[in-house]
PDB file of C-alpha atoms in Angstrom:
ATOM      1  CA  UNK A 239     -25.729  55.030 -73.487  1.00 94.00           C
ATOM      2  CA  UNK A 240     -25.162  54.447 -77.172  1.00 96.00           C
ATOM      3  CA  UNK A 241     -22.988  52.021 -79.056  1.00 96.00           C
ATOM      4  CA  UNK A 242     -22.170  50.993 -82.548  1.00 97.00           C
ATOM      5  CA  UNK A 243     -22.030  47.230 -83.085  1.00 98.00           C
ATOM      6  CA  UNK A 244     -20.185  45.596 -85.959  1.00 98.00           C
ATOM      7  CA  UNK A 245     -20.468  41.869 -86.632  1.00 98.00           C
ATOM      8  CA  UNK A 246     -17.805  40.232 -88.790  1.00 98.00           C
ATOM      9  CA  UNK A 247     -17.664  36.887 -90.594  1.00 97.00           C
ATOM     10  CA  UNK A 248     -14.702  34.845 -89.430  1.00 96.00           C
ATOM     11  CA  UNK A 249     -15.273  32.056 -91.981  1.00 96.00           C
ATOM     12  CA  UNK A 250     -13.852  34.003 -94.951  1.00 94.00           C
ATOM     13  CA  UNK A 251     -10.198  33.737 -93.962  1.00 92.00           C
ATOM     14  CA  UNK A 252      -9.674  37.481 -94.249  1.00 93.00           C
ATOM     15  CA  UNK A 253      -6.394  38.907 -92.921  1.00 93.00           C
ATOM     16  CA  UNK A 254      -6.487  41.289 -90.000  1.00 93.00           C
ATOM     17  CA  UNK A 255      -5.856  44.240 -92.331  1.00 93.00           C
ATOM     18  CA  UNK A 256      -8.713  43.179 -94.567  1.00 93.00           C
ATOM     19  CA  UNK A 257     -11.037  42.800 -91.589  1.00 96.00           C
ATOM     20  CA  UNK A 258     -10.045  46.239 -90.285  1.00 96.00           C
ATOM     21  CA  UNK A 259     -10.922  47.843 -93.619  1.00 95.00           C
ATOM     22  CA  UNK A 260     -14.292  46.080 -93.756  1.00 96.00           C
ATOM     23  CA  UNK A 261     -15.112  47.087 -90.175  1.00 97.00           C
ATOM     24  CA  UNK A 262     -14.205  50.687 -91.025  1.00 96.00           C
ATOM     25  CA  UNK A 263     -16.593  50.559 -94.009  1.00 95.00           C
ATOM     26  CA  UNK A 264     -19.313  49.221 -91.713  1.00 97.00           C
ATOM     27  CA  UNK A 265     -18.700  51.982 -89.141  1.00 96.00           C
ATOM     28  CA  UNK A 266     -18.965  54.778 -91.708  1.00 95.00           C
ATOM     29  CA  UNK A 267     -21.949  53.276 -93.533  1.00 95.00           C
ATOM     30  CA  UNK A 268     -23.883  52.456 -90.352  1.00 97.00           C
ATOM     31  CA  UNK A 269     -23.329  55.970 -89.039  1.00 96.00           C
ATOM     32  CA  UNK A 270     -24.708  57.408 -92.296  1.00 94.00           C
ATOM     33  CA  UNK A 271     -27.705  55.109 -92.164  1.00 97.00           C
ATOM     34  CA  UNK A 272     -28.376  56.059 -88.555  1.00 98.00           C
ATOM     35  CA  UNK A 273     -28.110  59.763 -89.447  1.00 96.00           C
ATOM     36  CA  UNK A 274     -31.068  59.288 -91.808  1.00 96.00           C
ATOM     37  CA  UNK A 275     -32.971  57.182 -89.306  1.00 95.00           C
ATOM     38  CA  UNK A 276     -32.421  59.159 -86.110  1.00 96.00           C
ATOM     39  CA  UNK A 277     -29.747  61.897 -86.218  1.00 96.00           C
ATOM     40  CA  UNK A 278     -30.002  62.446 -82.453  1.00 97.00           C
ATOM     41  CA  UNK A 279     -28.580  58.986 -81.824  1.00 97.00           C
ATOM     42  CA  UNK A 280     -25.457  59.891 -83.806  1.00 96.00           C
ATOM     43  CA  UNK A 281     -25.103  63.233 -82.035  1.00 95.00           C
ATOM     44  CA  UNK A 282     -25.551  61.707 -78.600  1.00 95.00           C
ATOM     45  CA  UNK A 283     -23.085  58.913 -79.358  1.00 95.00           C
ATOM     46  CA  UNK A 284     -20.495  61.411 -80.562  1.00 91.00           C
ATOM     47  CA  UNK A 285     -20.963  63.428 -77.387  1.00 91.00           C
ATOM     48  CA  UNK A 286     -20.322  60.381 -75.231  1.00 89.00           C
ATOM     49  CA  UNK A 287     -16.790  59.605 -74.170  1.00 78.00           C
ATOM     50  CA  UNK A 288     -15.135  57.180 -76.546  1.00 80.00           C
ATOM     51  CA  UNK A 289     -17.881  56.708 -79.159  1.00 89.00           C
ATOM     52  CA  UNK A 290     -18.240  53.077 -78.166  1.00 92.00           C
ATOM     53  CA  UNK A 291     -17.762  50.511 -80.916  1.00 94.00           C
ATOM     54  CA  UNK A 292     -18.058  46.804 -80.300  1.00 95.00           C
ATOM     55  CA  UNK A 293     -16.716  44.322 -82.849  1.00 96.00           C
ATOM     56  CA  UNK A 294     -18.243  40.829 -82.660  1.00 97.00           C
ATOM     57  CA  UNK A 295     -17.860  37.676 -84.746  1.00 98.00           C
ATOM     58  CA  UNK A 296     -19.930  34.989 -86.443  1.00 98.00           C
ATOM     59  CA  UNK A 297     -18.889  31.917 -88.414  1.00 97.00           C
ATOM     60  CA  UNK A 298     -21.136  31.985 -91.490  1.00 97.00           C
ATOM     61  CA  UNK A 299     -23.194  34.170 -93.791  1.00 97.00           C
ATOM     62  CA  UNK A 300     -26.398  32.572 -92.549  1.00 97.00           C
ATOM     63  CA  UNK A 301     -25.588  33.442 -88.965  1.00 98.00           C
ATOM     64  CA  UNK A 302     -24.707  37.016 -89.973  1.00 98.00           C
ATOM     65  CA  UNK A 303     -27.944  37.321 -91.905  1.00 98.00           C
ATOM     66  CA  UNK A 304     -29.968  36.130 -88.911  1.00 98.00           C
ATOM     67  CA  UNK A 305     -28.549  39.019 -86.882  1.00 98.00           C
ATOM     68  CA  UNK A 306     -29.236  41.398 -89.762  1.00 98.00           C
ATOM     69  CA  UNK A 307     -32.882  40.336 -89.878  1.00 98.00           C
ATOM     70  CA  UNK A 308     -33.287  40.400 -86.101  1.00 98.00           C
ATOM     71  CA  UNK A 309     -31.923  43.958 -86.053  1.00 98.00           C
ATOM     72  CA  UNK A 310     -34.320  45.074 -88.797  1.00 98.00           C
ATOM     73  CA  UNK A 311     -37.208  43.444 -86.940  1.00 98.00           C
ATOM     74  CA  UNK A 312     -36.207  45.449 -83.860  1.00 98.00           C
ATOM     75  CA  UNK A 313     -36.511  48.598 -86.047  1.00 97.00           C
ATOM     76  CA  UNK A 314     -32.858  49.529 -85.672  1.00 98.00           C
ATOM     77  CA  UNK A 315     -30.636  50.911 -88.480  1.00 98.00           C
ATOM     78  CA  UNK A 316     -28.301  48.294 -89.942  1.00 98.00           C
ATOM     79  CA  UNK A 317     -26.161  47.992 -93.085  1.00 98.00           C
ATOM     80  CA  UNK A 318     -24.556  45.084 -94.904  1.00 97.00           C
ATOM     81  CA  UNK A 319     -21.017  45.540 -96.196  1.00 96.00           C
ATOM     82  CA  UNK A 320     -20.355  43.893 -99.575  1.00 92.00           C
ATOM     83  CA  UNK A 321     -16.717  43.601-100.507  1.00 87.00           C
ATOM     84  CA  UNK A 322     -15.683  44.703-103.988  1.00 76.00           C
ATOM     85  CA  UNK A 323     -13.683  41.478-104.101  1.00 72.00           C
ATOM     86  CA  UNK A 324     -10.540  42.935-105.607  1.00 71.00           C
ATOM     87  CA  UNK A 325      -8.449  41.166-102.989  1.00 69.00           C
ATOM     88  CA  UNK A 326      -8.694  37.950-100.995  1.00 75.00           C
ATOM     89  CA  UNK A 327     -12.394  37.103-101.440  1.00 82.00           C
ATOM     90  CA  UNK A 328     -15.055  36.719-104.134  1.00 83.00           C
ATOM     91  CA  UNK A 329     -16.716  39.885-105.491  1.00 83.00           C
ATOM     92  CA  UNK A 330     -19.846  41.021-103.676  1.00 86.00           C
ATOM     93  CA  UNK A 331     -19.304  38.796-100.638  1.00 93.00           C
ATOM     94  CA  UNK A 332     -21.033  40.095 -97.524  1.00 96.00           C
ATOM     95  CA  UNK A 333     -18.220  40.482 -94.970  1.00 97.00           C
ATOM     96  CA  UNK A 334     -19.902  42.191 -92.033  1.00 98.00           C
ATOM     97  CA  UNK A 335     -22.875  44.219 -90.821  1.00 98.00           C
ATOM     98  CA  UNK A 336     -22.847  47.553 -89.002  1.00 98.00           C
ATOM     99  CA  UNK A 337     -25.533  48.628 -86.537  1.00 98.00           C
ATOM    100  CA  UNK A 338     -26.139  52.130 -85.230  1.00 97.00           C
ATOM    101  CA  UNK A 339     -25.038  53.880 -83.039  1.00 98.00           C
ATOM    102  CA  UNK A 340     -28.168  52.807 -81.172  1.00 98.00           C
ATOM    103  CA  UNK A 341     -29.241  52.775 -77.512  1.00 97.00           C
ATOM    104  CA  UNK A 342     -27.347  49.968 -75.767  1.00 97.00           C
ATOM    105  CA  UNK A 343     -30.451  48.564 -74.108  1.00 97.00           C
ATOM    106  CA  UNK A 344     -32.033  47.946 -77.508  1.00 98.00           C
ATOM    107  CA  UNK A 345     -29.109  46.185 -79.175  1.00 98.00           C
ATOM    108  CA  UNK A 346     -27.593  44.298 -76.239  1.00 97.00           C
ATOM    109  CA  UNK A 347     -30.400  41.692 -76.058  1.00 97.00           C
ATOM    110  CA  UNK A 348     -30.073  40.993 -79.785  1.00 98.00           C
ATOM    111  CA  UNK A 349     -26.314  40.358 -79.827  1.00 97.00           C
ATOM    112  CA  UNK A 350     -25.757  39.057 -76.314  1.00 95.00           C
ATOM    113  CA  UNK A 351     -24.814  35.562 -77.494  1.00 92.00           C
ATOM    114  CA  UNK A 352     -21.920  36.755 -79.640  1.00 97.00           C
ATOM    115  CA  UNK A 353     -18.230  36.848 -78.741  1.00 96.00           C
ATOM    116  CA  UNK A 354     -15.795  39.712 -79.323  1.00 95.00           C
ATOM    117  CA  UNK A 355     -13.723  39.366 -82.470  1.00 94.00           C
TER     118      UNK A 355
ATOM    119  CA  UNK B 185      -9.556  59.454-107.171  1.00 94.00           C
ATOM    120  CA  UNK B 186      -9.885  59.722-103.425  1.00 96.00           C
ATOM    121  CA  UNK B 187      -8.854  57.432-100.623  1.00 96.00           C
ATOM    122  CA  UNK B 188      -8.863  57.261 -96.887  1.00 97.00           C
ATOM    123  CA  UNK B 189      -5.589  56.038 -95.378  1.00 98.00           C
ATOM    124  CA  UNK B 190      -5.330  54.577 -91.894  1.00 98.00           C
ATOM    125  CA  UNK B 191      -1.955  53.769 -90.347  1.00 98.00           C
ATOM    126  CA  UNK B 192      -1.877  51.370 -87.397  1.00 98.00           C
ATOM    127  CA  UNK B 193       0.788  50.601 -84.785  1.00 97.00           C
ATOM    128  CA  UNK B 194       1.713  46.940 -84.832  1.00 96.00           C
ATOM    129  CA  UNK B 195       3.988  47.203 -81.784  1.00 96.00           C
ATOM    130  CA  UNK B 196       1.177  47.311 -79.232  1.00 94.00           C
ATOM    131  CA  UNK B 197       0.189  43.651 -79.427  1.00 92.00           C
ATOM    132  CA  UNK B 198      -3.462  44.491 -80.061  1.00 93.00           C
ATOM    133  CA  UNK B 199      -5.759  41.648 -81.120  1.00 93.00           C
ATOM    134  CA  UNK B 200      -7.361  41.767 -84.532  1.00 93.00           C
ATOM    135  CA  UNK B 201     -10.699  42.769 -82.993  1.00 93.00           C
ATOM    136  CA  UNK B 202      -9.048  45.581 -81.084  1.00 93.00           C
ATOM    137  CA  UNK B 203      -7.277  46.808 -84.221  1.00 96.00           C
ATOM    138  CA  UNK B 204     -10.548  46.697 -86.183  1.00 96.00           C
ATOM    139  CA  UNK B 205     -12.257  48.898 -83.579  1.00 95.00           C
ATOM    140  CA  UNK B 206      -9.396  51.404 -83.594  1.00 96.00           C
ATOM    141  CA  UNK B 207      -9.363  51.552 -87.386  1.00 97.00           C
ATOM    142  CA  UNK B 208     -13.120  52.145 -87.373  1.00 96.00           C
ATOM    143  CA  UNK B 209     -12.627  55.029 -84.927  1.00 95.00           C
ATOM    144  CA  UNK B 210      -9.967  56.466 -87.237  1.00 97.00           C
ATOM    145  CA  UNK B 211     -12.241  56.163 -90.278  1.00 96.00           C
ATOM    146  CA  UNK B 212     -15.138  57.995 -88.625  1.00 95.00           C
ATOM    147  CA  UNK B 213     -12.954  60.681 -87.031  1.00 95.00           C
ATOM    148  CA  UNK B 214     -10.917  61.330 -90.182  1.00 97.00           C
ATOM    149  CA  UNK B 215     -14.083  61.659 -92.249  1.00 96.00           C
ATOM    150  CA  UNK B 216     -15.444  64.221 -89.780  1.00 94.00           C
ATOM    151  CA  UNK B 217     -12.182  66.155 -89.824  1.00 97.00           C
ATOM    152  CA  UNK B 218     -12.154  66.140 -93.623  1.00 97.00           C
ATOM    153  CA  UNK B 219     -15.773  67.350 -93.693  1.00 96.00           C
ATOM    154  CA  UNK B 220     -14.643  70.473 -91.843  1.00 96.00           C
ATOM    155  CA  UNK B 221     -11.555  70.874 -94.002  1.00 95.00           C
ATOM    156  CA  UNK B 222     -12.990  70.196 -97.455  1.00 96.00           C
ATOM    157  CA  UNK B 223     -16.497  68.701 -97.598  1.00 96.00           C
ATOM    158  CA  UNK B 224     -16.227  68.130-101.367  1.00 97.00           C
ATOM    159  CA  UNK B 225     -13.530  65.523-100.810  1.00 97.00           C
ATOM    160  CA  UNK B 226     -15.893  63.523 -98.616  1.00 96.00           C
ATOM    161  CA  UNK B 227     -18.756  63.845-101.093  1.00 95.00           C
ATOM    162  CA  UNK B 228     -16.574  62.845-104.043  1.00 95.00           C
ATOM    163  CA  UNK B 229     -15.122  59.892-102.155  1.00 95.00           C
ATOM    164  CA  UNK B 230     -18.596  58.670-101.196  1.00 91.00           C
ATOM    165  CA  UNK B 231     -19.674  58.935-104.828  1.00 91.00           C
ATOM    166  CA  UNK B 232     -16.770  56.775-105.957  1.00 89.00           C
ATOM    167  CA  UNK B 233     -17.223  53.042-106.133  1.00 78.00           C
ATOM    168  CA  UNK B 234     -16.070  51.350-102.946  1.00 80.00           C
ATOM    169  CA  UNK B 235     -15.073  54.378-100.854  1.00 89.00           C
ATOM    170  CA  UNK B 236     -11.466  53.249-100.905  1.00 92.00           C
ATOM    171  CA  UNK B 237      -9.815  52.686 -97.537  1.00 94.00           C
ATOM    172  CA  UNK B 238      -6.220  51.563 -97.212  1.00 95.00           C
ATOM    173  CA  UNK B 239      -4.941  50.188 -93.900  1.00 96.00           C
ATOM    174  CA  UNK B 240      -1.154  50.371 -93.446  1.00 97.00           C
ATOM    175  CA  UNK B 241       1.182  49.512 -90.574  1.00 98.00           C
ATOM    176  CA  UNK B 242       4.117  50.952 -88.642  1.00 98.00           C
ATOM    177  CA  UNK B 243       6.143  49.504 -85.774  1.00 97.00           C
ATOM    178  CA  UNK B 244       6.403  52.370 -83.279  1.00 97.00           C
ATOM    179  CA  UNK B 245       4.795  55.545 -82.020  1.00 97.00           C
ATOM    180  CA  UNK B 246       7.693  57.617 -83.345  1.00 97.00           C
ATOM    181  CA  UNK B 247       7.222  56.227 -86.825  1.00 98.00           C
ATOM    182  CA  UNK B 248       3.476  56.881 -86.655  1.00 98.00           C
ATOM    183  CA  UNK B 249       4.076  60.414 -85.468  1.00 98.00           C
ATOM    184  CA  UNK B 250       6.464  61.089 -88.352  1.00 98.00           C
ATOM    185  CA  UNK B 251       3.663  60.228 -90.791  1.00 98.00           C
ATOM    186  CA  UNK B 252       1.265  62.379 -88.803  1.00 98.00           C
ATOM    187  CA  UNK B 253       3.589  65.376 -89.054  1.00 98.00           C
ATOM    188  CA  UNK B 254       4.359  64.780 -92.725  1.00 98.00           C
ATOM    189  CA  UNK B 255       0.637  64.707 -93.451  1.00 98.00           C
ATOM    190  CA  UNK B 256       0.046  67.950 -91.564  1.00 98.00           C
ATOM    191  CA  UNK B 257       2.954  69.558 -93.406  1.00 98.00           C
ATOM    192  CA  UNK B 258       1.284  68.523 -96.680  1.00 98.00           C
ATOM    193  CA  UNK B 259      -1.823  70.409 -95.479  1.00 97.00           C
ATOM    194  CA  UNK B 260      -4.001  67.296 -95.432  1.00 98.00           C
ATOM    195  CA  UNK B 261      -6.603  66.478 -92.749  1.00 98.00           C
ATOM    196  CA  UNK B 262      -5.383  63.860 -90.261  1.00 98.00           C
ATOM    197  CA  UNK B 263      -6.485  62.632 -86.819  1.00 98.00           C
ATOM    198  CA  UNK B 264      -4.799  60.682 -84.044  1.00 97.00           C
ATOM    199  CA  UNK B 265      -6.791  57.972 -82.305  1.00 96.00           C
ATOM    200  CA  UNK B 266      -6.147  57.692 -78.561  1.00 92.00           C
ATOM    201  CA  UNK B 267      -7.430  54.532 -76.951  1.00 87.00           C
ATOM    202  CA  UNK B 268      -9.452  54.872 -73.759  1.00 76.00           C
ATOM    203  CA  UNK B 269      -7.313  52.016 -72.427  1.00 72.00           C
ATOM    204  CA  UNK B 270     -10.105  50.039 -70.834  1.00 71.00           C
ATOM    205  CA  UNK B 271      -8.825  46.877 -72.498  1.00 69.00           C
ATOM    206  CA  UNK B 272      -5.460  45.513 -73.588  1.00 75.00           C
ATOM    207  CA  UNK B 273      -3.344  48.703 -73.612  1.00 82.00           C
ATOM    208  CA  UNK B 274      -2.458  51.693 -71.411  1.00 83.00           C
ATOM    209  CA  UNK B 275      -4.943  54.595 -71.260  1.00 83.00           C
ATOM    210  CA  UNK B 276      -4.473  57.348 -73.829  1.00 86.00           C
ATOM    211  CA  UNK B 277      -2.108  55.319 -76.029  1.00 93.00           C
ATOM    212  CA  UNK B 278      -2.077  56.521 -79.638  1.00 96.00           C
ATOM    213  CA  UNK B 279      -3.034  53.437 -81.664  1.00 97.00           C
ATOM    214  CA  UNK B 280      -3.424  54.771 -85.201  1.00 98.00           C
ATOM    215  CA  UNK B 281      -3.921  57.825 -87.394  1.00 98.00           C
ATOM    216  CA  UNK B 282      -6.613  58.427 -89.994  1.00 98.00           C
ATOM    217  CA  UNK B 283      -6.132  60.571 -93.091  1.00 98.00           C
ATOM    218  CA  UNK B 284      -8.849  61.936 -95.361  1.00 97.00           C
ATOM    219  CA  UNK B 285     -10.455  60.954 -97.705  1.00 98.00           C
ATOM    220  CA  UNK B 286      -7.956  62.960 -99.742  1.00 98.00           C
ATOM    221  CA  UNK B 287      -6.873  62.955-103.391  1.00 97.00           C
ATOM    222  CA  UNK B 288      -4.730  59.859-103.993  1.00 97.00           C
ATOM    223  CA  UNK B 289      -1.975  61.782-105.740  1.00 97.00           C
ATOM    224  CA  UNK B 290      -1.434  63.896-102.634  1.00 97.00           C
ATOM    225  CA  UNK B 291      -1.246  61.092-100.066  1.00 98.00           C
ATOM    226  CA  UNK B 292       0.426  58.328-102.100  1.00 97.00           C
ATOM    227  CA  UNK B 293       3.885  59.967-102.079  1.00 97.00           C
ATOM    228  CA  UNK B 294       3.738  60.410 -98.305  1.00 98.00           C
ATOM    229  CA  UNK B 295       2.869  56.809 -97.434  1.00 97.00           C
ATOM    230  CA  UNK B 296       4.464  54.949-100.329  1.00 95.00           C
ATOM    231  CA  UNK B 297       7.068  53.242 -98.115  1.00 92.00           C
ATOM    232  CA  UNK B 298       4.487  51.562 -95.897  1.00 97.00           C
ATOM    233  CA  UNK B 299       3.146  48.017 -96.111  1.00 96.00           C
ATOM    234  CA  UNK B 300      -0.473  46.908 -95.892  1.00 95.00           C
ATOM    235  CA  UNK B 301      -1.532  45.744 -92.441  1.00 94.00           C
TER     236      UNK B 301
END
């Protein structure tokens, strides 16, 4: 089973609409990254019912970056989303990361401590 | 200039995390649909700074469906997102629609009455 995991910073005070846009950026960018890394993972995920996406939260950039590094160390495809900063937050702020789609058994141990957004 | 437009139902009482996941589904699905319809629009949008996404809101299924039909009548690529209904809402509920990326001047007149989520 495959899933895409998106981890969002809750400390930036973004509105729900802003968060939704950032998560959508992460989903598209992570899928592209995974297509370069292992296109079969994207194909298999698309073939599965529902194209599972899980949206999780952290409370700081440092915490987000720890998950980013842990995911890279696990040799899984991950992207950082930088906001253009035209609205609500400072330019170039990292708002979230997007992972995969990747095999669930490889990402679940990395993010198991995190709560759903 | 190109943009992707996602319109979300606010009447379903979805949490922000749930909305973010649905919007991400819409973004991925609409991009795929647009790739079949006019791959140049996707390429041009990706080449533009920021890959603009706009997340808007409506208050009912009927309202959402009106925008869906208006977009189809304008010959623009649009997808409906049906939720699997494992959490929070009834199975197969339409939660949002995703449009494009499409040229801004073609979608702006259709959605100009809507507010940002």
